[in-house]
CSV table of C-alpha atoms in Angstrom, one decimal:
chain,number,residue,atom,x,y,z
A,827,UNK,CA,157.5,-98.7,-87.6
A,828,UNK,CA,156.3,-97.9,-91.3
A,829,UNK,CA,159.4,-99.0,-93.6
A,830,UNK,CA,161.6,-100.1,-90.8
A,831,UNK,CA,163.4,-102.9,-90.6
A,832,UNK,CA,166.8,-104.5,-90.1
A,833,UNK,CA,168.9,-102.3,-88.4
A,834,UNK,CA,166.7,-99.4,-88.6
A,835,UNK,CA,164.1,-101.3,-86.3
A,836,UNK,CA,165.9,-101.1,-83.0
A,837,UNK,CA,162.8,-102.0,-80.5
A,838,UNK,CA,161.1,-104.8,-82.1
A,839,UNK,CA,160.3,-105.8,-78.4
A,840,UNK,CA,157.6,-103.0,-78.0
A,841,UNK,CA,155.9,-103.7,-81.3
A,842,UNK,CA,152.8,-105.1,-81.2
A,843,UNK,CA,150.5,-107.0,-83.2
A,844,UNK,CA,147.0,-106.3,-83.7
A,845,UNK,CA,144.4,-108.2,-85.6
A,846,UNK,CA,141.2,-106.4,-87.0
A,847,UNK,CA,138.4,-109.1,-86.2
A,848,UNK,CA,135.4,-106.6,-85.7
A,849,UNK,CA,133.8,-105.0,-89.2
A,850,UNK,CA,132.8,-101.7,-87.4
A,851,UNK,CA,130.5,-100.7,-90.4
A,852,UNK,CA,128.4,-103.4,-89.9
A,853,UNK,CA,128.8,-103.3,-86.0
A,854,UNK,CA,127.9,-100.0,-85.6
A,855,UNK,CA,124.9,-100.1,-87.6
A,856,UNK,CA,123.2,-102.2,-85.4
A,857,UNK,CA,121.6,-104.4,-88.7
A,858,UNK,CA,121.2,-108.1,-87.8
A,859,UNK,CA,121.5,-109.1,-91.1
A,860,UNK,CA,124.4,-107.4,-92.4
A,861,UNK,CA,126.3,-109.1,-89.4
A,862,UNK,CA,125.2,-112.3,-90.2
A,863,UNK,CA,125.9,-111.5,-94.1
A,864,UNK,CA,129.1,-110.4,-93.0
A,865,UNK,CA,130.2,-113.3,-90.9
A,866,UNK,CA,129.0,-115.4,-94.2
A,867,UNK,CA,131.3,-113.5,-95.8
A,868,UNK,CA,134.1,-114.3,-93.5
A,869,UNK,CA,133.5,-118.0,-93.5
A,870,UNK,CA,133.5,-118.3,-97.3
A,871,UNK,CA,136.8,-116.0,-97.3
A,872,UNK,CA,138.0,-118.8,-94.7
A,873,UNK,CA,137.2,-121.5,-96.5
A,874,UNK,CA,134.6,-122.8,-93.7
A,875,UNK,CA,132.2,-123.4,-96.1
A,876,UNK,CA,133.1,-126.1,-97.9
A,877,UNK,CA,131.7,-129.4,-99.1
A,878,UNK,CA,133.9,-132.2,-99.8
A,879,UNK,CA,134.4,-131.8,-103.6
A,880,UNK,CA,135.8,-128.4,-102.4
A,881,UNK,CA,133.2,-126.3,-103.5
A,882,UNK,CA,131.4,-123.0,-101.4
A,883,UNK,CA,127.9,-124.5,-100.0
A,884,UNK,CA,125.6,-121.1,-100.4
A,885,UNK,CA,122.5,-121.6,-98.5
A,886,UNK,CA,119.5,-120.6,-100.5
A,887,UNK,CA,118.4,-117.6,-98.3
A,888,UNK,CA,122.2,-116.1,-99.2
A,889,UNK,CA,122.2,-115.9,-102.8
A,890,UNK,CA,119.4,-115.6,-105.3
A,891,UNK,CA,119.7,-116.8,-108.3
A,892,UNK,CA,118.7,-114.6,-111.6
A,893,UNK,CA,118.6,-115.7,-115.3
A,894,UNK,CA,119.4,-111.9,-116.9
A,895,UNK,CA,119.8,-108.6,-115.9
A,896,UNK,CA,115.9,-107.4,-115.5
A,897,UNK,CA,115.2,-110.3,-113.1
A,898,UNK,CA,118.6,-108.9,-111.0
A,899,UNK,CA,117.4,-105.6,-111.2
A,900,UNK,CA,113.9,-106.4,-110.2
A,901,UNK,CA,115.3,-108.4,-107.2
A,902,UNK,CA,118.0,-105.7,-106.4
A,903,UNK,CA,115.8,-102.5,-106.4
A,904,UNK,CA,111.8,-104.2,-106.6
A,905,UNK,CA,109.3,-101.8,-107.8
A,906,UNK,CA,112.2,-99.1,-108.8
A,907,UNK,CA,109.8,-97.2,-111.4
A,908,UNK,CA,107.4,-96.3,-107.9
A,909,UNK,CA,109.9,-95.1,-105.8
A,910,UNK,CA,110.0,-91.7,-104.3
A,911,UNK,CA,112.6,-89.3,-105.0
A,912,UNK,CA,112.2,-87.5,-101.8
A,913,UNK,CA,111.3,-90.3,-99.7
A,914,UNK,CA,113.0,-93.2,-100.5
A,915,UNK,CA,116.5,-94.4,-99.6
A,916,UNK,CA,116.4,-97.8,-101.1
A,917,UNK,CA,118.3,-97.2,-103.9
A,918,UNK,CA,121.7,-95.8,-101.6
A,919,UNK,CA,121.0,-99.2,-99.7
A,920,UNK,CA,121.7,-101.1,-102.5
A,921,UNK,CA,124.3,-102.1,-105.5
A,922,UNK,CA,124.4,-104.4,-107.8
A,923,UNK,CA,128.2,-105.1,-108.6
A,924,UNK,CA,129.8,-106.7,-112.1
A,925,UNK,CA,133.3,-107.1,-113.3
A,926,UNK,CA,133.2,-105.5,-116.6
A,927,UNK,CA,132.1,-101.8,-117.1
A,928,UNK,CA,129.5,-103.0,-120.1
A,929,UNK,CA,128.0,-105.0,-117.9
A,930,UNK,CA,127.5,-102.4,-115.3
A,931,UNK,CA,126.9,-99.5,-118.1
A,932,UNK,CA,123.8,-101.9,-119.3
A,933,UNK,CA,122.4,-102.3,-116.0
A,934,UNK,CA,122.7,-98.5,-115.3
A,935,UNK,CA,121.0,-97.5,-117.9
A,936,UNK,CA,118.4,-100.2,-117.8
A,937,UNK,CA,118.1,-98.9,-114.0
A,938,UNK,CA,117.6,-95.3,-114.9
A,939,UNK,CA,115.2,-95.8,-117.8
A,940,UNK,CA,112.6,-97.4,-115.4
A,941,UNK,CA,113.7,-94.7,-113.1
A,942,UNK,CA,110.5,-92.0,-113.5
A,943,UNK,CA,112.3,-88.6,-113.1
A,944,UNK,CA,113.5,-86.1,-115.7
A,945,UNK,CA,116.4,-86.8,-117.3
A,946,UNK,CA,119.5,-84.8,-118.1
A,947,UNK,CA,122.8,-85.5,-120.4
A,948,UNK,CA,126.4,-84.6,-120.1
A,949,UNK,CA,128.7,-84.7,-122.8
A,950,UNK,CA,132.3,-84.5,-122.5
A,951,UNK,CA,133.7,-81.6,-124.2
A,952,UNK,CA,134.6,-81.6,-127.5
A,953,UNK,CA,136.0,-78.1,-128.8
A,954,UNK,CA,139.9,-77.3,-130.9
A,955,UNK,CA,141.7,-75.7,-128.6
A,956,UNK,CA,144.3,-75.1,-131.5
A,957,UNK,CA,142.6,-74.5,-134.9
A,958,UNK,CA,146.1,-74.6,-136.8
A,959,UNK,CA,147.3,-77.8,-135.9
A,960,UNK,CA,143.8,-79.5,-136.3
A,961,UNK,CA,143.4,-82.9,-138.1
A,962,UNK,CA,140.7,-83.6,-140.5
A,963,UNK,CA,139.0,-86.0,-138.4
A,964,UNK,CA,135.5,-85.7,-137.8
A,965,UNK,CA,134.4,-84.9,-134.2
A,966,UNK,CA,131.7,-87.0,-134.6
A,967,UNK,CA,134.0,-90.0,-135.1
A,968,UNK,CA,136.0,-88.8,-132.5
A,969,UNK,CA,133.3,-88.6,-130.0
A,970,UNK,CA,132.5,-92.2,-130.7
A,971,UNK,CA,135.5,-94.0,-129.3
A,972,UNK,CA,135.8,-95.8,-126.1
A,973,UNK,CA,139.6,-96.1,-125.6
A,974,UNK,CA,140.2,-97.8,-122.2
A,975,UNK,CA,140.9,-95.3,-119.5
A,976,UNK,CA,139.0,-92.5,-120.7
A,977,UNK,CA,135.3,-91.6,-120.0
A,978,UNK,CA,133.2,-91.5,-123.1
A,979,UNK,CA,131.9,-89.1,-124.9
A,980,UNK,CA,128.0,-89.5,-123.4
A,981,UNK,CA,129.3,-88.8,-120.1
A,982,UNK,CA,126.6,-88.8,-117.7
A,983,UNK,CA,122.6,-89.4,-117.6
A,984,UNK,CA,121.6,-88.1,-114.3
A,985,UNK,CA,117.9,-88.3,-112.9
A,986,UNK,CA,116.7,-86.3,-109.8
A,987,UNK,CA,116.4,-89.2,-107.0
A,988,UNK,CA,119.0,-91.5,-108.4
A,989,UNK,CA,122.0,-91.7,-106.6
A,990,UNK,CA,125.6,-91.1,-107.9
A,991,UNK,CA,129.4,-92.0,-106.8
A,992,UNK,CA,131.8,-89.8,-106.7
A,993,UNK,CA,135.3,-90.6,-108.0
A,994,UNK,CA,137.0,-87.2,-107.4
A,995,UNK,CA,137.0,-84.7,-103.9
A,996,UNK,CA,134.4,-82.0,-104.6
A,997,UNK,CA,133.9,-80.5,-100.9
A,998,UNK,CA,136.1,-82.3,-98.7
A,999,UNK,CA,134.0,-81.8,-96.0
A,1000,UNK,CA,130.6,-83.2,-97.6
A,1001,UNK,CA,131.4,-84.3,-101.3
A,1002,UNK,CA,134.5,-86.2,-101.0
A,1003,UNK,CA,135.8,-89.2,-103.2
A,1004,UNK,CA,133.0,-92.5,-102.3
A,1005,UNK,CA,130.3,-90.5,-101.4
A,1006,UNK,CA,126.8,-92.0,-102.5
């Protein structure tokens, strides 16, 4: 019934709705507190948690509190300069979320500098593909914009142990787009 309607939907009689009211993620996980975080969730979404100026009541033991970005990173991912890269799956149980890609770019690279691993950098690639119809800008400059929509130039810092998203399908079968 995907873009039908009016006259095109003949049998409206045999359609049925459904409602999705189970999150199977956290149901088939088994984890006790990700289906209470969850159902938190749900009731804030709901507006069930409200006091009477309006306002979403958080109980302490929901939400902590942080004054900068090494006390969130501390209570995101404690002890992160100790863990194990072999051993350890506490950072792929984890994420720390902000709105703005500075933001999230700071606390990366905060993250991965207490991170204790060799480190490796990948630039972007910066080579004329057309020596005559070059313009005497320097690369230099050029590799130090940030327009909006592009990757910059420092592309990736990648540690052995820290984990990584990716945005585009590299084995569809394994590596596919939103695998940590």
């Amino acid at each position: 019934m995907v873009n039908k309607g009016g006259p095109e939907a003949h049998d409206k009689a045999s359609v049925k709705l459904l409602r999705l009211t189970t999150n199977m993620r956290v149901y088939l996980g088994g984890d006790n507190n990700a289906t209470q975080f969850s159902r938190t969730l749900l009731d804030i979404g709901n507006g069930n948690i409200l006091n009477n100026d309006g306002e979403v009541l958080i109980e302490p033991t929901f939400a902590t509190s942080v004054t900068g970005k090494d006390e969130l990173i501390v209570n995101v991912y404690p002890q992160v300069a100790q863990i194990s890269v072999k051993t350890d799956d506490c950072l792929l149980e984890r994420a720390i979320l902000a709105p703005k890609n500075n933001s999230l770019r700071s606390i990366n690279n905060k993250i991965l500098y207490m991170f204790q691993a060799h480190q490796q950098t990948y630039l972007s690639i910066d080579n004329l593909t057309d020596q005559d119809n070059a313009i005497n800008i320097p690369i230099e400059f050029l590799n130090s914009l940030n327009p909006s929509g592009l990757p910059p130039h420092k592309l990736l810092d990648l540690k052995i142990g820290a984990p990584i998203i990716l945005m585009r399908n590299l084995n569809a079968p394994k590596l596919c787009n939103g695998t940590r």
